[in-house]
């Protein structure tokens, strides 16, 4: 995701937390018996923080798959390269010429992870089988 996309997601969580904090401050200043409202406000803050941390964990796990893959089963191409970008796009190329491009999506749950390559299958199987992989922090 681009920097603007990250900023938008962060902004959404800030927008959700600001009214909660303002209501909490008003409740504390008035010192009225607003125990039900206060309970909802106090319980909403950890919930918002937890959901943001879960989003960040998912995004970090997704970024672990960003990199360059040497494909082995791509049709009519023995030495094709697959490049997964951090903006969730991919590019299949051979010696600099573009063969295919599209969107990829990361899904996980419990004990599995799947990188969907759109309608063309998943990373690691079918036409997207690979032998070697260089992640984004590896030197090229």
XYZ file of C-alpha atoms in Angstrom:
140
model
C 0.000 0.000 0.000
C 1.257 3.473 -0.718
C 2.145 5.980 1.965
C -1.135 7.787 1.320
C -3.060 4.560 1.890
C -1.241 3.969 5.183
C -2.005 7.540 6.226
C -5.691 7.126 5.384
C -5.972 3.960 7.499
C -4.178 5.647 10.402
C -6.471 8.669 10.020
C -9.577 6.499 10.232
C -8.435 5.073 13.558
C -7.582 8.544 14.871
C -11.028 9.775 13.829
C -12.575 6.869 15.735
C -10.566 7.493 18.901
C -10.875 11.322 19.154
C -14.635 11.406 19.926
C -14.148 8.636 22.469
C -11.427 10.598 24.245
C -13.412 13.863 24.133
C -16.473 12.162 25.614
C -14.290 10.618 28.318
C -12.862 14.038 29.218
C -16.348 15.578 29.379
C -17.602 12.740 31.598
C -14.678 13.135 33.990
C -15.039 16.943 34.195
C -18.796 16.833 34.886
C -18.405 14.106 37.506
C -21.967 13.052 36.922
C -23.084 9.492 37.278
C -22.604 8.312 33.712
C -21.338 4.856 34.559
C -22.922 3.156 31.509
C -21.579 5.746 29.095
C -18.219 5.804 30.811
C -17.972 2.017 30.625
C -18.712 2.069 26.882
C -16.138 4.805 26.309
C -13.414 3.130 28.340
C -14.019 -0.237 26.689
C -14.009 1.335 23.202
C -10.467 2.664 23.483
C -8.746 -0.732 23.895
C -11.008 -2.169 21.198
C -9.936 0.518 18.729
C -6.267 0.076 19.651
C -6.550 -3.717 19.365
C -8.156 -3.529 15.918
C -5.439 -1.149 14.714
C -2.693 -3.442 16.016
C -4.343 -6.407 14.264
C -4.401 -4.418 11.027
C -0.700 -3.594 11.452
C 0.169 -7.250 12.166
C -1.687 -8.331 9.023
C 0.064 -5.658 6.962
C 3.497 -6.671 8.298
C 2.808 -10.330 7.484
C 1.651 -9.299 4.014
C 4.845 -7.329 3.403
C 6.924 -10.435 4.190
C 5.919 -11.767 0.755
C 7.005 -8.678 -1.154
C 10.008 -9.579 -3.275
C 11.282 -11.305 -6.397
C 10.494 -14.937 -7.223
C 12.080 -17.174 -9.896
C 9.124 -18.965 -11.501
C 9.460 -22.581 -12.640
C 6.038 -23.499 -14.082
C 5.002 -20.333 -15.919
C 3.633 -21.291 -19.391
C 6.131 -20.928 -22.262
C 8.698 -19.290 -20.022
C 11.550 -21.127 -18.318
C 13.188 -18.147 -16.663
C 10.367 -15.760 -15.795
C 10.598 -13.499 -12.771
C 7.638 -12.591 -10.553
C 7.915 -9.358 -8.621
C 5.428 -8.712 -5.811
C 5.269 -5.011 -4.958
C 4.246 -3.507 -1.627
C 1.285 -1.748 -3.270
C -0.257 -5.211 -3.856
C 0.550 -5.346 -7.556
C 2.610 -7.988 -9.293
C 4.607 -8.150 -12.501
C 5.771 -11.218 -14.410
C 8.674 -10.451 -16.725
C 11.487 -12.059 -18.641
C 14.699 -10.128 -19.224
C 12.960 -6.814 -18.672
C 9.955 -7.354 -20.949
C 6.591 -7.397 -19.209
C 4.474 -10.538 -19.688
C 1.698 -10.134 -17.123
C 0.674 -7.806 -14.332
C -2.191 -7.564 -11.863
C -3.232 -7.379 -8.231
C -2.297 -9.815 -5.459
C -3.987 -10.305 -2.114
C -2.735 -11.846 1.142
C -5.085 -13.881 3.342
C -4.288 -15.773 6.511
C -5.976 -17.556 9.331
C -4.794 -19.780 12.110
C -2.275 -22.083 10.471
C -2.397 -21.061 6.809
C -1.462 -18.201 4.520
C -2.499 -17.654 0.924
C -1.226 -15.139 -1.584
C -3.916 -14.920 -4.268
C -2.730 -13.861 -7.688
C -6.178 -12.833 -8.862
C -7.912 -15.265 -11.191
C -4.616 -16.980 -12.002
C -4.157 -19.005 -8.821
C -1.971 -18.668 -5.762
C 1.715 -18.079 -5.095
C 3.618 -21.356 -4.820
C 1.276 -23.463 -6.938
C 0.328 -23.864 -10.591
C 1.877 -21.296 -12.867
C 3.234 -19.373 -9.874
C 5.496 -22.139 -8.502
C 8.921 -20.784 -7.666
C 12.356 -22.022 -6.676
C 14.157 -19.047 -5.192
C 12.972 -15.907 -3.525
C 14.574 -12.574 -2.626
C 12.642 -10.484 -0.156
C 12.562 -6.715 -0.279
C 15.366 -6.343 2.255
C 17.778 -8.585 0.297
C 20.427 -6.917 -1.790
C 19.852 -7.301 -5.511
